[in-house]
Amino acid sequence: MKQIAATCLLLCSTLLSAQGIHIEPPNWWTDMPGHSVELLIHGQHDIASVTVQGQGVKVMTDSPANNPHYRYVTLSISPEAEPQDLILAIDYAGRHRSKKVNYELKARDPLIHANMGLSARDQLYLVTPDRFVNGDTQNDVVRGMKERAVNRQDDYSRHGGDLSGLASQLDYIQSLGTTAVWPMPILENNMHGQSYHGYAITDHYAVDPRFGGLESYQLLADQLHQRGMKLVMDMVLNHTGSMHHLFQDPPDSNWFNAWPLSSNKGDEQTLSLRSSHKYQGIYDPYASKDDVRRFTDGWFVPSMTDLNGRDAHCAQWLIQNSLWWIETVGVDAFRVDTYFYPDQAFMRQWTAAIHAVYPEFFVFSESWTHDAHSQAYFLNSQPALDAGADFLIYHALKSVMEEPASWTTGPTKLYAALAADYLYPEQAKDMVIFLDNHDEGRFMGKIDGNMKMYKVGLGLLYALRGMPCLYYGTEIGYDAVNDHGAMRQDMLGGFPGDQGSAFRGEGLTETQQEALAYVRQLGALRHQETLIGTGKLMQWAPDGGAYALAWYDDKEVLIVIINVDETDRQWDMSRFSELGIDQGQSARSLLDEKVMTIESSQHLPAQSIRWLKITKD
């Protein structure tokens, strides 16, 4: 049914374009909370007025934009209104003939929201769609797109991966323990170069045709939901690509911050202000107003135009676009890119608006901070924000894996990072935790291919509070660390001519096979051990490179102990006595499936991890 709807939407959009009319959002629903929608209507000529014909629908406001080719039209939709095709009469100024166009009001589909939201029990899988699987070579090159070729030899060109390819490997993805798939942005990026990554959106209501279009996205959502899995949509509210139609012909220059000194036809614009990327000014009591402006209003890069959420019409456009994607596709969560760059009052407005319509929906932020108080500020100043990508834990895990133990580094840094959860106790359990991602170097590369430390790092990640997020390829030990294009490497077996396949387990080195088997084991254990994320959590101060935490309730205890030193250590097991752990008790070692007896001390080999499960008497 949703595929039929996608086809109808494409047909309606094509017909409107043929008449020189563009309307956003392209459709709405009869029974949405608020019972109104603001249409952004663009015509070939100056628009004088807009009227509507329909049952239970009327025009509340009909306002001109600064650009006379645009009109802001707010429709009031009665709670009793039925699904229908409205008729919008668009009257042009001067001698131009008026146009009449259909605008569809749909009935909502409650079934697509049955699986909505994320929780501490979920496991995420982050994918760069262009680099995962090429499921349809026919959409590699699409007429009308500015980047007209695929070139797998160039790390920054498109390689041809798409959404049908992603959907074709859901068996593999699910075998890793994944419950939620997070593709990097899939909306149209019609830029001249580097359009593969998705963060320079040029049409907020279109899935990039090189990914397969809206129908492929809806099929992916349907197939995930049939498996009881979830879909995370990567949202970009801070900026658009410079080729976006709203930047090329804006309703008002106020839609964009720091309007360029001059525009050109290329991707990169001549800027009047580029972001300082120094977020501290937002909460700094001594901050210069100019510094704050440079951060929030400056452009991220010259090819990404900075949206102004302080403009009421721009804000409403972004809010409605987000609601449209939830309602159209049934996405279950948003990851919000560059969350602290836009105006923070707008971000509060946006997040509250999402939850007003979808209380169970989950929103987590990319707030790339480097310390506990900054992370706490951006979580606590956004009361409707569910959680964030946990960069504090990420930096702590980096230290555990890459730096020698000291008073401030190694396991002590993780110990301190978890202790800081008191600053955001409501969000802590649902934070998204990770060892690498699409912006940071691959974990295996940062530990120089050390399989022992690979197992310690991932074993610790899957034992921590929060939702573990695996970046595709980490499960087979991808190791690029210095270059974004290289870090977003093609998935082995996803492209014609590949010598081997991670999906089929063919052509893998012994190290890759070992890594993949270990990730699958951890994913299964995280599902099996329901204490993780639901029980109580306790941690113990590190002893050199040794560190322990435990999940527990009245009946069971799951102890996780690591030693990252290059020499063996002993752990005093009496430190667990307050949990009712005594010498002589039996414990199951979950990672090697052995049974052991608790003694006065636990021998910890160099660079090792133990998961010990104990059932209380």
mmCIF file of C-alpha atoms in Angstrom, residues 27 170 280 341 366 551 602:
data_model
loop_
_atom_site.group_PDB
_atom_site.id
_atom_site.type_symbol
_atom_site.label_atom_id
_atom_site.label_comp_id
_atom_site.label_asym_id
_atom_site.label_seq_id
_atom_site.Cartn_x
_atom_site.Cartn_y
_atom_site.Cartn_z
ATOM 1 C CA ASN A 27 0.462 16.191 1.019
ATOM 2 C CA LEU A 170 18.922 -7.566 6.460
ATOM 3 C CA GLN A 280 31.273 26.692 24.315
ATOM 4 C CA TYR A 341 24.760 24.355 15.716
ATOM 5 C CA GLU A 366 24.945 14.511 17.568
ATOM 6 C CA TRP A 551 24.741 -5.475 36.217
ATOM 7 C CA GLN A 602 40.650 -13.579 39.597
#
